[in-house]
PDB file of C-alpha atoms and ligand atoms in Angstrom:
ATOM      1  CA  MET A   1      85.380  99.678-114.442  1.00 93.00           C
ATOM      2  CA  VAL A   2      82.295  97.239-113.296  1.00 97.00           C
ATOM      3  CA  GLY A   3      81.610  96.795-109.704  1.00 98.00           C
ATOM      4  CA  SER A   4      78.833  94.611-109.740  1.00 98.00           C
ATOM      5  CA  ALA A   5      76.023  93.470-112.280  1.00 98.00           C
ATOM      6  CA  TYR A   6      72.441  92.609-112.211  1.00 98.00           C
ATOM      7  CA  LEU A   7      70.517  89.856-114.370  1.00 98.00           C
ATOM      8  CA  ALA A   8      67.027  90.885-114.974  1.00 98.00           C
ATOM      9  CA  ALA A   9      64.196  88.234-115.692  1.00 98.00           C
ATOM     10  CA  GLU A  10      63.190  88.674-119.164  1.00 97.00           C
ATOM     11  CA  GLY A  11      60.970  91.519-119.687  1.00 97.00           C
ATOM     12  CA  LEU A  12      61.756  92.793-116.352  1.00 98.00           C
ATOM     13  CA  GLU A  13      64.547  95.152-116.812  1.00 98.00           C
ATOM     14  CA  GLN A  14      62.421  98.158-115.872  1.00 98.00           C
ATOM     15  CA  PRO A  15      61.467  97.549-112.371  1.00 98.00           C
ATOM     16  CA  LEU A  16      65.290  96.238-111.883  1.00 98.00           C
ATOM     17  CA  LEU A  17      66.747  99.617-113.428  1.00 98.00           C
ATOM     18  CA  GLU A  18      64.155 101.750-111.250  1.00 98.00           C
ATOM     19  CA  GLU A  19      64.974  99.858-107.921  1.00 98.00           C
ATOM     20  CA  LEU A  20      68.565 100.379-108.605  1.00 98.00           C
ATOM     21  CA  THR A  21      68.122 103.870-109.378  1.00 98.00           C
ATOM     22  CA  ARG A  22      66.038 104.368-106.134  1.00 97.00           C
ATOM     23  CA  ALA A  23      68.776 102.943-104.460  1.00 97.00           C
ATOM     24  CA  GLY A  24      71.460 105.175-105.726  1.00 98.00           C
ATOM     25  CA  VAL A  25      73.127 102.629-107.645  1.00 98.00           C
ATOM     26  CA  ALA A  26      74.302 103.530-111.123  1.00 98.00           C
ATOM     27  CA  VAL A  27      73.861 101.604-114.282  1.00 98.00           C
ATOM     28  CA  SER A  28      76.404 102.509-116.722  1.00 98.00           C
ATOM     29  CA  ALA A  29      75.429 100.217-119.805  1.00 98.00           C
ATOM     30  CA  TRP A  30      73.065  97.293-120.290  1.00 98.00           C
ATOM     31  CA  HIS A  31      74.712  93.865-121.558  1.00 97.00           C
ATOM     32  CA  GLY A  32      71.570  91.931-122.706  1.00 97.00           C
ATOM     33  CA  ARG A  33      69.221  91.560-119.432  1.00 98.00           C
ATOM     34  CA  LEU A  34      72.629  92.262-117.545  1.00 98.00           C
ATOM     35  CA  ALA A  35      73.037  95.758-116.180  1.00 98.00           C
ATOM     36  CA  LEU A  36      76.543  96.927-115.333  1.00 98.00           C
ATOM     37  CA  SER A  37      77.488  99.023-112.679  1.00 98.00           C
ATOM     38  CA  PRO A  38      80.481 100.914-111.577  1.00 98.00           C
ATOM     39  CA  ASP A  39      79.018 100.731-107.794  1.00 98.00           C
ATOM     40  CA  PRO A  40      79.474  98.020-105.205  1.00 98.00           C
ATOM     41  CA  PRO A  41      77.018  94.996-105.092  1.00 98.00           C
ATOM     42  CA  TYR A  42      73.394  96.185-103.979  1.00 98.00           C
ATOM     43  CA  ALA A  43      71.003  93.697-102.547  1.00 97.00           C
ATOM     44  CA  SER A  44      68.624  93.789-105.331  1.00 98.00           C
ATOM     45  CA  ALA A  45      65.263  92.229-104.608  1.00 98.00           C
ATOM     46  CA  TRP A  46      64.276  92.407-108.619  1.00 98.00           C
ATOM     47  CA  ALA A  47      67.846  90.636-110.286  1.00 98.00           C
ATOM     48  CA  LEU A  48      67.493  87.168-110.525  1.00 98.00           C
ATOM     49  CA  ASP A  49      71.122  86.929-110.185  1.00 98.00           C
ATOM     50  CA  ILE A  50      73.959  89.468-108.704  1.00 98.00           C
ATOM     51  CA  TRP A  51      77.376  89.319-109.936  1.00 98.00           C
ATOM     52  CA  THR A  52      79.164  90.421-106.752  1.00 98.00           C
ATOM     53  CA  ALA A  53      82.833  90.500-107.719  1.00 98.00           C
ATOM     54  CA  PRO A  54      82.965  91.102-111.344  1.00 98.00           C
ATOM     55  CA  ARG A  55      86.397  91.984-113.130  1.00 98.00           C
ATOM     56  CA  GLU A  56      87.170  92.699-116.638  1.00 98.00           C
ATOM     57  CA  HIS A  57      89.723  90.905-118.520  1.00 98.00           C
ATOM     58  CA  ALA A  58      91.378  91.332-121.968  1.00 97.00           C
ATOM     59  CA  ILE A  59      91.610  88.327-124.001  1.00 97.00           C
ATOM     60  CA  THR A  60      93.049  87.415-127.022  1.00 96.00           C
ATOM     61  CA  SER A  61      91.854  84.090-127.795  1.00 96.00           C
ATOM     62  CA  VAL A  62      89.428  81.546-127.031  1.00 97.00           C
ATOM     63  CA  LYS A  63      91.952  79.419-125.018  1.00 96.00           C
ATOM     64  CA  THR A  64      93.317  82.470-123.116  1.00 96.00           C
ATOM     65  CA  ALA A  65      89.659  83.205-121.865  1.00 97.00           C
ATOM     66  CA  ALA A  66      89.269  79.613-120.879  1.00 97.00           C
ATOM     67  CA  ASP A  67      92.563  79.473-119.221  1.00 97.00           C
ATOM     68  CA  LEU A  68      91.974  82.544-117.403  1.00 97.00           C
ATOM     69  CA  LEU A  69      88.330  81.106-115.992  1.00 98.00           C
ATOM     70  CA  ARG A  70      89.758  77.799-115.334  1.00 97.00           C
ATOM     71  CA  ALA A  71      92.849  79.278-113.123  1.00 97.00           C
ATOM     72  CA  GLN A  72      90.104  80.782-110.821  1.00 96.00           C
ATOM     73  CA  GLN A  73      87.730  77.888-110.174  1.00 96.00           C
ATOM     74  CA  ARG A  74      86.088  75.038-111.320  1.00 95.00           C
ATOM     75  CA  ASN A  75      82.399  76.077-112.126  1.00 96.00           C
ATOM     76  CA  TRP A  76      81.467  78.493-114.201  1.00 97.00           C
ATOM     77  CA  SER A  77      78.018  79.442-115.975  1.00 96.00           C
ATOM     78  CA  ALA A  78      77.775  81.502-118.781  1.00 97.00           C
ATOM     79  CA  TYR A  79      75.565  84.573-119.936  1.00 97.00           C
ATOM     80  CA  ALA A  80      75.741  84.820-123.497  1.00 93.00           C
ATOM     81  CA  GLY A  81      74.627  88.239-124.385  1.00 84.00           C
ATOM     82  CA  LEU A  82      76.396  88.470-127.385  1.00 87.00           C
ATOM     83  CA  HIS A  83      79.156  86.767-129.355  1.00 90.00           C
ATOM     84  CA  HIS A  84      77.402  83.534-128.752  1.00 93.00           C
ATOM     85  CA  ARG A  85      79.638  81.243-130.902  1.00 95.00           C
ATOM     86  CA  ARG A  86      82.915  82.455-129.467  1.00 96.00           C
ATOM     87  CA  MET A  87      81.182  81.929-125.846  1.00 96.00           C
ATOM     88  CA  ALA A  88      80.407  78.458-127.074  1.00 96.00           C
ATOM     89  CA  LEU A  89      83.837  77.931-127.892  1.00 96.00           C
ATOM     90  CA  ILE A  90      85.336  79.077-124.637  1.00 97.00           C
ATOM     91  CA  ALA A  91      82.591  76.991-122.780  1.00 95.00           C
ATOM     92  CA  ASP A  92      83.977  74.218-124.360  1.00 95.00           C
ATOM     93  CA  HIS A  93      87.221  74.566-122.911  1.00 95.00           C
ATOM     94  CA  LEU A  94      85.687  74.431-119.395  1.00 95.00           C
ATOM     95  CA  PRO A  95      84.546  71.753-117.232  1.00 92.00           C
ATOM     96  CA  LEU A  96      81.098  70.846-117.828  1.00 87.00           C
ATOM     97  CA  VAL A  97      78.612  72.006-115.255  1.00 85.00           C
ATOM     98  CA  ARG A  98      75.175  70.248-115.531  1.00 78.00           C
ATOM     99  CA  ALA A  99      72.122  72.700-114.875  1.00 79.00           C
ATOM    100  CA  ARG A 100      70.313  69.511-113.873  1.00 87.00           C
ATOM    101  CA  ALA A 101      66.312  70.393-113.046  1.00 96.00           C
ATOM    102  CA  LEU A 102      65.679  69.495-109.270  1.00 96.00           C
ATOM    103  CA  ARG A 103      63.419  66.948-108.042  1.00 97.00           C
ATOM    104  CA  PHE A 104      61.646  68.719-105.084  1.00 98.00           C
ATOM    105  CA  PRO A 105      62.405  68.587-102.170  1.00 97.00           C
ATOM    106  CA  GLU A 106      65.688  68.381-103.337  1.00 95.00           C
ATOM    107  CA  PRO A 107      67.996  71.058-101.748  1.00 94.00           C
ATOM    108  CA  ALA A 108      69.577  73.900-104.121  1.00 94.00           C
ATOM    109  CA  PRO A 109      72.822  72.937-105.384  1.00 91.00           C
ATOM    110  CA  THR A 110      75.922  73.921-103.070  1.00 90.00           C
ATOM    111  CA  SER A 111      78.906  73.810-105.055  1.00 87.00           C
ATOM    112  CA  HIS A 112      80.572  77.470-105.810  1.00 90.00           C
ATOM    113  CA  LEU A 113      79.296  78.883-109.131  1.00 95.00           C
ATOM    114  CA  GLY A 114      80.637  81.794-110.792  1.00 97.00           C
ATOM    115  CA  ALA A 115      79.315  83.644-113.939  1.00 98.00           C
ATOM    116  CA  TRP A 116      80.990  85.045-116.999  1.00 98.00           C
ATOM    117  CA  THR A 117      80.081  86.893-120.297  1.00 98.00           C
ATOM    118  CA  LEU A 118      82.086  88.161-123.285  1.00 98.00           C
ATOM    119  CA  LEU A 119      81.294  91.966-123.407  1.00 97.00           C
ATOM    120  CA  ASP A 120      83.001  92.055-126.603  1.00 95.00           C
ATOM    121  CA  ARG A 121      85.207  89.804-128.735  1.00 95.00           C
ATOM    122  CA  ASP A 122      88.048  90.399-126.828  1.00 96.00           C
ATOM    123  CA  ARG A 123      86.543  91.755-123.283  1.00 97.00           C
ATOM    124  CA  LEU A 124      85.804  88.938-120.871  1.00 98.00           C
ATOM    125  CA  LEU A 125      83.642  89.630-117.705  1.00 98.00           C
ATOM    126  CA  ALA A 126      83.712  87.288-114.920  1.00 98.00           C
ATOM    127  CA  SER A 127      82.578  87.107-111.415  1.00 98.00           C
ATOM    128  CA  PRO A 128      83.648  84.343-109.211  1.00 98.00           C
ATOM    129  CA  THR A 129      81.062  84.996-106.882  1.00 97.00           C
ATOM    130  CA  LYS A 130      77.162  85.633-107.641  1.00 98.00           C
ATOM    131  CA  SER A 131      73.952  85.503-105.545  1.00 97.00           C
ATOM    132  CA  SER A 132      71.920  82.516-106.763  1.00 97.00           C
ATOM    133  CA  PRO A 133      73.101  79.022-106.813  1.00 95.00           C
ATOM    134  CA  PHE A 134      71.707  78.431-110.026  1.00 96.00           C
ATOM    135  CA  ALA A 135      73.059  79.308-113.444  1.00 95.00           C
ATOM    136  CA  LEU A 136      71.618  82.491-114.502  1.00 95.00           C
ATOM    137  CA  GLY A 137      69.187  82.480-111.408  1.00 96.00           C
ATOM    138  CA  GLU A 138      67.057  79.698-113.220  1.00 97.00           C
ATOM    139  CA  CYS A 139      65.663  77.268-110.631  1.00 97.00           C
ATOM    140  CA  ARG A 140      64.328  74.936-112.736  1.00 97.00           C
ATOM    141  CA  PHE A 141      62.196  71.453-111.525  1.00 98.00           C
ATOM    142  CA  GLU A 142      61.100  68.258-112.874  1.00 97.00           C
ATOM    143  CA  GLU A 143      57.604  69.195-113.088  1.00 98.00           C
ATOM    144  CA  ASP A 144      54.639  67.474-111.997  1.00 97.00           C
ATOM    145  CA  HIS A 145      51.979  67.480-114.666  1.00 96.00           C
ATOM    146  CA  ILE A 146      49.630  65.335-112.396  1.00 96.00           C
ATOM    147  CA  GLY A 147      49.297  66.503-108.865  1.00 96.00           C
ATOM    148  CA  PRO A 148      48.738  70.248-109.071  1.00 98.00           C
ATOM    149  CA  PRO A 149      45.639  72.274-110.403  1.00 97.00           C
ATOM    150  CA  SER A 150      47.717  74.828-111.649  1.00 94.00           C
ATOM    151  CA  ARG A 151      51.406  76.015-112.455  1.00 96.00           C
ATOM    152  CA  ALA A 152      51.490  78.361-109.465  1.00 98.00           C
ATOM    153  CA  TYR A 153      53.016  75.271-107.060  1.00 98.00           C
ATOM    154  CA  LEU A 154      56.371  76.050-108.788  1.00 98.00           C
ATOM    155  CA  LYS A 155      56.551  79.468-107.086  1.00 98.00           C
ATOM    156  CA  LEU A 156      56.299  77.740-103.617  1.00 98.00           C
ATOM    157  CA  TRP A 157      58.620  74.849-104.647  1.00 98.00           C
ATOM    158  CA  GLU A 158      61.324  77.263-105.383  1.00 98.00           C
ATOM    159  CA  ALA A 159      60.415  79.556-102.331  1.00 98.00           C
ATOM    160  CA  LEU A 160      60.811  76.603-100.210  1.00 98.00           C
ATOM    161  CA  THR A 161      64.184  75.516-102.125  1.00 98.00           C
ATOM    162  CA  ARG A 162      65.618  79.107-101.564  1.00 96.00           C
ATOM    163  CA  LEU A 163      64.637  79.014 -97.834  1.00 95.00           C
ATOM    164  CA  GLY A 164      65.950  75.499 -97.438  1.00 95.00           C
ATOM    165  CA  GLU A 165      63.303  74.689 -94.947  1.00 96.00           C
ATOM    166  CA  TYR A 166      60.014  72.766 -95.619  1.00 97.00           C
ATOM    167  CA  PRO A 167      56.649  72.303 -93.457  1.00 98.00           C
ATOM    168  CA  GLY A 168      55.928  68.652 -92.805  1.00 98.00           C
ATOM    169  CA  PRO A 169      53.956  66.377 -90.390  1.00 98.00           C
ATOM    170  CA  GLY A 170      52.340  67.967 -87.391  1.00 97.00           C
ATOM    171  CA  ASP A 171      53.134  71.724 -89.085  1.00 98.00           C
ATOM    172  CA  ARG A 172      49.805  73.730 -89.418  1.00 98.00           C
ATOM    173  CA  CYS A 173      49.789  76.002 -92.406  1.00 98.00           C
ATOM    174  CA  LEU A 174      47.268  78.826 -93.635  1.00 98.00           C
ATOM    175  CA  ASP A 175      46.981  79.438 -97.404  1.00 98.00           C
ATOM    176  CA  LEU A 176      45.791  82.752 -98.119  1.00 98.00           C
ATOM    177  CA  GLY A 177      44.487  83.166-101.838  1.00 98.00           C
ATOM    178  CA  ALA A 178      44.591  79.457-102.225  1.00 98.00           C
ATOM    179  CA  ALA A 179      42.118  78.275-105.218  1.00 98.00           C
ATOM    180  CA  PRO A 180      42.524  76.238-107.154  1.00 98.00           C
ATOM    181  CA  GLY A 181      44.973  74.800-104.908  1.00 98.00           C
ATOM    182  CA  GLY A 182      48.666  74.668-106.171  1.00 98.00           C
ATOM    183  CA  TRP A 183      50.081  75.784-103.070  1.00 98.00           C
ATOM    184  CA  THR A 184      47.939  73.893-100.947  1.00 98.00           C
ATOM    185  CA  TRP A 185      48.897  70.598-102.961  1.00 98.00           C
ATOM    186  CA  VAL A 186      52.565  71.214-102.319  1.00 98.00           C
ATOM    187  CA  LEU A 187      51.864  71.891 -98.401  1.00 98.00           C
ATOM    188  CA  ALA A 188      49.449  68.954 -98.007  1.00 98.00           C
ATOM    189  CA  SER A 189      51.930  66.727-100.160  1.00 98.00           C
ATOM    190  CA  LEU A 190      54.872  67.291 -97.474  1.00 98.00           C
ATOM    191  CA  GLY A 191      52.458  65.952 -94.873  1.00 98.00           C
ATOM    192  CA  ALA A 192      51.381  69.170 -93.302  1.00 98.00           C
ATOM    193  CA  SER A 193      47.830  70.069 -92.410  1.00 98.00           C
ATOM    194  CA  VAL A 194      46.629  73.164 -94.209  1.00 98.00           C
ATOM    195  CA  ARG A 195      43.726  75.670 -93.909  1.00 98.00           C
ATOM    196  CA  ALA A 196      42.994  76.825 -97.445  1.00 98.00           C
ATOM    197  CA  VAL A 197      41.354  80.315 -97.674  1.00 98.00           C
ATOM    198  CA  ASP A 198      39.960  81.801-100.756  1.00 98.00           C
ATOM    199  CA  LYS A 199      36.995  83.517-102.140  1.00 98.00           C
ATOM    200  CA  ALA A 200      36.702  81.002-104.799  1.00 98.00           C
ATOM    201  CA  PRO A 201      36.649  77.199-104.267  1.00 98.00           C
ATOM    202  CA  LEU A 202      39.405  74.690-104.471  1.00 98.00           C
ATOM    203  CA  ASP A 203      39.881  72.199-107.345  1.00 98.00           C
ATOM    204  CA  PRO A 204      37.849  69.397-105.673  1.00 98.00           C
ATOM    205  CA  ARG A 205      41.001  66.997-105.831  1.00 98.00           C
ATOM    206  CA  ILE A 206      42.630  69.349-103.701  1.00 98.00           C
ATOM    207  CA  ALA A 207      39.968  69.848-101.290  1.00 98.00           C
ATOM    208  CA  ALA A 208      39.300  65.978-101.093  1.00 98.00           C
ATOM    209  CA  MET A 209      42.979  65.601 -99.782  1.00 98.00           C
ATOM    210  CA  PRO A 210      42.777  64.623 -95.935  1.00 98.00           C
ATOM    211  CA  GLU A 211      45.094  67.361 -94.789  1.00 98.00           C
ATOM    212  CA  VAL A 212      43.149  70.164 -96.456  1.00 98.00           C
ATOM    213  CA  GLU A 213      40.565  72.149 -94.635  1.00 98.00           C
ATOM    214  CA  GLN A 214      38.919  74.456 -97.208  1.00 98.00           C
ATOM    215  CA  VAL A 215      37.561  77.733 -96.133  1.00 98.00           C
ATOM    216  CA  ILE A 216      35.625  80.275 -98.488  1.00 98.00           C
ATOM    217  CA  ASP A 217      36.451  83.537 -97.213  1.00 97.00           C
ATOM    218  CA  SER A 218      38.399  86.811 -97.631  1.00 98.00           C
ATOM    219  CA  ALA A 219      41.927  86.648 -96.760  1.00 98.00           C
ATOM    220  CA  PHE A 220      41.893  89.931 -95.047  1.00 97.00           C
ATOM    221  CA  ALA A 221      38.935  88.706 -92.697  1.00 94.00           C
ATOM    222  CA  MET A 222      41.028  86.066 -90.845  1.00 94.00           C
ATOM    223  CA  PRO A 223      42.224  86.966 -87.552  1.00 94.00           C
ATOM    224  CA  PRO A 224      45.674  85.756 -86.637  1.00 95.00           C
ATOM    225  CA  GLU A 225      45.723  82.604 -85.180  1.00 93.00           C
ATOM    226  CA  PRO A 226      48.846  80.397 -84.301  1.00 95.00           C
ATOM    227  CA  VAL A 227      50.243  78.700 -87.414  1.00 97.00           C
ATOM    228  CA  ASP A 228      53.669  77.338 -88.169  1.00 98.00           C
ATOM    229  CA  TRP A 229      53.675  78.753 -91.834  1.00 98.00           C
ATOM    230  CA  LEU A 230      51.449  81.735 -93.297  1.00 98.00           C
ATOM    231  CA  VAL A 231      51.726  81.437 -97.153  1.00 98.00           C
ATOM    232  CA  CYS A 232      49.742  83.911 -99.287  1.00 98.00           C
ATOM    233  CA  ASP A 233      49.525  84.043-103.027  1.00 98.00           C
ATOM    234  CA  VAL A 234      46.580  86.624-103.122  1.00 98.00           C
ATOM    235  CA  ILE A 235      45.851  88.988-105.865  1.00 97.00           C
ATOM    236  CA  ALA A 236      45.837  92.415-103.949  1.00 96.00           C
ATOM    237  CA  TYR A 237      47.310  95.755-104.009  1.00 96.00           C
ATOM    238  CA  PRO A 238      50.759  95.428-102.560  1.00 97.00           C
ATOM    239  CA  ALA A 239      50.246  98.073 -99.839  1.00 96.00           C
ATOM    240  CA  ARG A 240      47.157  96.109 -98.628  1.00 97.00           C
ATOM    241  CA  LEU A 241      49.210  92.882 -98.498  1.00 97.00           C
ATOM    242  CA  LEU A 242      51.931  94.502 -96.405  1.00 97.00           C
ATOM    243  CA  ALA A 243      49.485  95.599 -93.949  1.00 97.00           C
ATOM    244  CA  LEU A 244      48.152  92.261 -93.672  1.00 97.00           C
ATOM    245  CA  VAL A 245      51.720  90.565 -93.224  1.00 97.00           C
ATOM    246  CA  GLU A 246      52.378  93.270 -90.782  1.00 97.00           C
ATOM    247  CA  ARG A 247      49.451  92.313 -88.720  1.00 97.00           C
ATOM    248  CA  TRP A 248      50.155  88.710 -88.618  1.00 97.00           C
ATOM    249  CA  ILE A 249      53.897  89.501 -87.589  1.00 97.00           C
ATOM    250  CA  ALA A 250      52.798  92.048 -84.977  1.00 96.00           C
ATOM    251  CA  ALA A 251      50.283  89.528 -83.219  1.00 96.00           C
ATOM    252  CA  GLY A 252      53.366  86.810 -82.993  1.00 94.00           C
ATOM    253  CA  ALA A 253      51.314  83.900 -84.110  1.00 88.00           C
ATOM    254  CA  VAL A 254      53.372  82.684 -87.181  1.00 96.00           C
ATOM    255  CA  ARG A 255      56.480  81.219 -87.524  1.00 97.00           C
ATOM    256  CA  ARG A 256      57.201  81.369 -91.263  1.00 98.00           C
ATOM    257  CA  ILE A 257      55.771  83.845 -93.898  1.00 98.00           C
ATOM    258  CA  ILE A 258      55.989  83.025 -97.685  1.00 98.00           C
ATOM    259  CA  CYS A 259      54.240  85.801 -99.539  1.00 98.00           C
ATOM    260  CA  THR A 260      53.852  86.985-103.220  1.00 98.00           C
ATOM    261  CA  ILE A 261      53.618  90.412-103.983  1.00 98.00           C
ATOM    262  CA  LYS A 262      52.100  91.036-107.504  1.00 97.00           C
ATOM    263  CA  PHE A 263      52.193  94.259-109.183  1.00 97.00           C
ATOM    264  CA  GLN A 264      50.023  95.564-112.004  1.00 93.00           C
ATOM    265  CA  GLY A 265      51.337  98.386-114.477  1.00 91.00           C
ATOM    266  CA  ASN A 266      53.617 100.351-112.483  1.00 93.00           C
ATOM    267  CA  THR A 267      55.801  98.887-109.834  1.00 96.00           C
ATOM    268  CA  ASP A 268      54.792 100.134-106.447  1.00 95.00           C
ATOM    269  CA  HIS A 269      58.345 100.458-105.151  1.00 97.00           C
ATOM    270  CA  ALA A 270      57.506 102.042-101.792  1.00 96.00           C
ATOM    271  CA  ALA A 271      55.280  99.036-100.837  1.00 95.00           C
ATOM    272  CA  ALA A 272      58.402  96.901-102.104  1.00 96.00           C
ATOM    273  CA  ASP A 273      60.450  98.950 -99.543  1.00 96.00           C
ATOM    274  CA  GLY A 274      58.033  98.422 -96.835  1.00 96.00           C
ATOM    275  CA  PHE A 275      58.417  94.458 -97.378  1.00 97.00           C
ATOM    276  CA  ALA A 276      62.346  94.539 -97.802  1.00 96.00           C
ATOM    277  CA  ALA A 277      61.967  96.796 -94.195  1.00 95.00           C
ATOM    278  CA  LEU A 278      60.738  93.698 -92.424  1.00 97.00           C
ATOM    279  CA  PRO A 279      63.258  92.484 -90.032  1.00 96.00           C
ATOM    280  CA  ASN A 280      64.054  88.903 -90.771  1.00 96.00           C
ATOM    281  CA  GLY A 281      62.583  89.049 -94.303  1.00 96.00           C
ATOM    282  CA  ARG A 282      63.977  88.451 -97.408  1.00 96.00           C
ATOM    283  CA  LEU A 283      62.594  90.101-100.675  1.00 98.00           C
ATOM    284  CA  MET A 284      63.378  88.513-103.917  1.00 98.00           C
ATOM    285  CA  HIS A 285      62.453  87.922-107.567  1.00 98.00           C
ATOM    286  CA  LEU A 286      61.992  84.056-108.060  1.00 98.00           C
ATOM    287  CA  PHE A 287      62.527  82.489-111.516  1.00 98.00           C
ATOM    288  CA  HIS A 288      58.942  81.480-111.405  1.00 98.00           C
ATOM    289  CA  ASN A 289      57.483  84.877-110.503  1.00 98.00           C
ATOM    290  CA  LYS A 290      56.131  87.066-113.362  1.00 96.00           C
ATOM    291  CA  HIS A 291      55.482  90.847-112.284  1.00 98.00           C
ATOM    292  CA  GLU A 292      55.897  89.548-108.666  1.00 98.00           C
ATOM    293  CA  LEU A 293      58.340  89.664-105.761  1.00 98.00           C
ATOM    294  CA  THR A 294      58.429  86.974-103.024  1.00 98.00           C
ATOM    295  CA  LEU A 295      58.638  87.587 -99.213  1.00 98.00           C
ATOM    296  CA  LEU A 296      60.624  84.796 -97.315  1.00 98.00           C
ATOM    297  CA  TRP A 297      60.097  85.891 -93.416  1.00 98.00           C
ATOM    298  CA  HIS A 298      61.058  83.857 -90.248  1.00 96.00           C
ATOM    299  CA  LYS A 299      60.345  84.795 -86.653  1.00 93.00           C
ATOM    300  CA  GLN A 300      63.575  85.292 -84.641  1.00 82.00           C
TER     301      GLN A 300
HETATM  302  C1  SAM B 401      47.192  83.476-108.137  1.00 60.27           C
HETATM  303  S1  SAM B 401      45.837  82.914-107.519  1.00 60.27           S
HETATM  304  C2  SAM B 401      46.334  81.865-106.333  1.00 60.27           C
HETATM  305  C3  SAM B 401      46.938  80.494-106.664  1.00 60.27           C
HETATM  306  C4  SAM B 401      47.117  79.447-105.867  1.00 60.27           C
HETATM  307  N1  SAM B 401      48.507  80.014-104.873  1.00 60.27           N
HETATM  308  C5  SAM B 401      47.196  78.316-106.534  1.00 60.27           C
HETATM  309  O1  SAM B 401      48.822  77.561-106.438  1.00 60.27           O
HETATM  310  O2  SAM B 401      46.750  77.428-106.982  1.00 60.27           O
HETATM  311  C6  SAM B 401      45.182  84.267-106.327  1.00 60.27           C
HETATM  312  C7  SAM B 401      43.910  84.071-105.525  1.00 60.27           C
HETATM  313  O3  SAM B 401      44.049  84.793-105.087  1.00 60.27           O
HETATM  314  C8  SAM B 401      42.303  84.776-104.618  1.00 60.27           C
HETATM  315  N2  SAM B 401      41.854  85.942-103.935  1.00 60.27           N
HETATM  316  C9  SAM B 401      41.765  87.462-104.472  1.00 60.27           C
HETATM  317  N3  SAM B 401      41.641  88.270-103.320  1.00 60.27           N
HETATM  318  C10 SAM B 401      41.009  87.661-102.231  1.00 60.27           C
HETATM  319  C11 SAM B 401      40.758  87.668-101.001  1.00 60.27           C
HETATM  320  N4  SAM B 401      40.398  88.789-100.535  1.00 60.27           N
HETATM  321  N5  SAM B 401      40.647  86.833-100.115  1.00 60.27           N
HETATM  322  C12 SAM B 401      40.904  85.539-100.545  1.00 60.27           C
HETATM  323  N6  SAM B 401      41.389  85.395-101.882  1.00 60.27           N
HETATM  324  C13 SAM B 401      41.454  86.202-102.466  1.00 60.27           C
HETATM  325  C14 SAM B 401      41.733  84.622-105.649  1.00 60.27           C
HETATM  326  O4  SAM B 401      40.284  84.231-105.752  1.00 60.27           O
HETATM  327  C15 SAM B 401      42.760  83.642-106.583  1.00 60.27           C
HETATM  328  O5  SAM B 401      42.026  82.441-106.517  1.00 60.27           O
END
């Protein structure tokens, strides 16, 4: 019996498995990147998508599988771990659900979406509910190949889309670890004013944006100051970053925090636990994250 299932990002099955094991969530089998558990759903940070109500069904044909899914709800997304051809035949019998790339700052889809797979030729696993509003947890955008100086901007686009809130004109933002300036470009393009702090210089095009003030300094040297948004993409040990975030929260100076936590080699789960324990915080692995997690935090 499957009580919950967790879709790992490509190549990040290990941190997901370690996280679940630490939390006492058993993994009975892997189906491709999907970890199957007999336990109730756990709010995993590393899973791209959590199947929160999976049920197994014996199926005798493509048609019985499609009928069974359609009888439950309209919108389904498929995870094809095995039996790709048979799954494609079933999908052909289901209403088309377009996984269209978003045009930022377009909001995330709100329509109800489930997930299914074939565990075997005649064994369907279907979850009418899941944690991500995106098929396979993949938040895709129409990319901008001209404005931003690096692809890191996609992480902030995704974080803001998941938060469902955006900085705008009149908002003060502090961007720590800003160079070459992808995140600063996102914030300034939304009309917010940005202090961009890095030991390295910004791309000159970004530094010249009227909303941007460049500060060449260490992120850790910045005393907390009143800001609407603190965003941080600094490369640093997770424990050091946690101390920085805790200092800013304790000072009561900031309304919203978006912070990437980067791991090198082994995943520092103890530090991740520290971020996860922050009241009003949400720790998640974004589709555009590598061996990273993202903290979304808001003041009460
Ligand atoms: C992944 S890059 C940031 C990319 C950026 N968010 C963007 O969108 O272009 C990490 C940055 O952290 C900076 N960094 C590392 N240690 C730092 C520190 N102590 N203070 C400030 N910046 C630091 C590096 O110079 C680098 O530019």
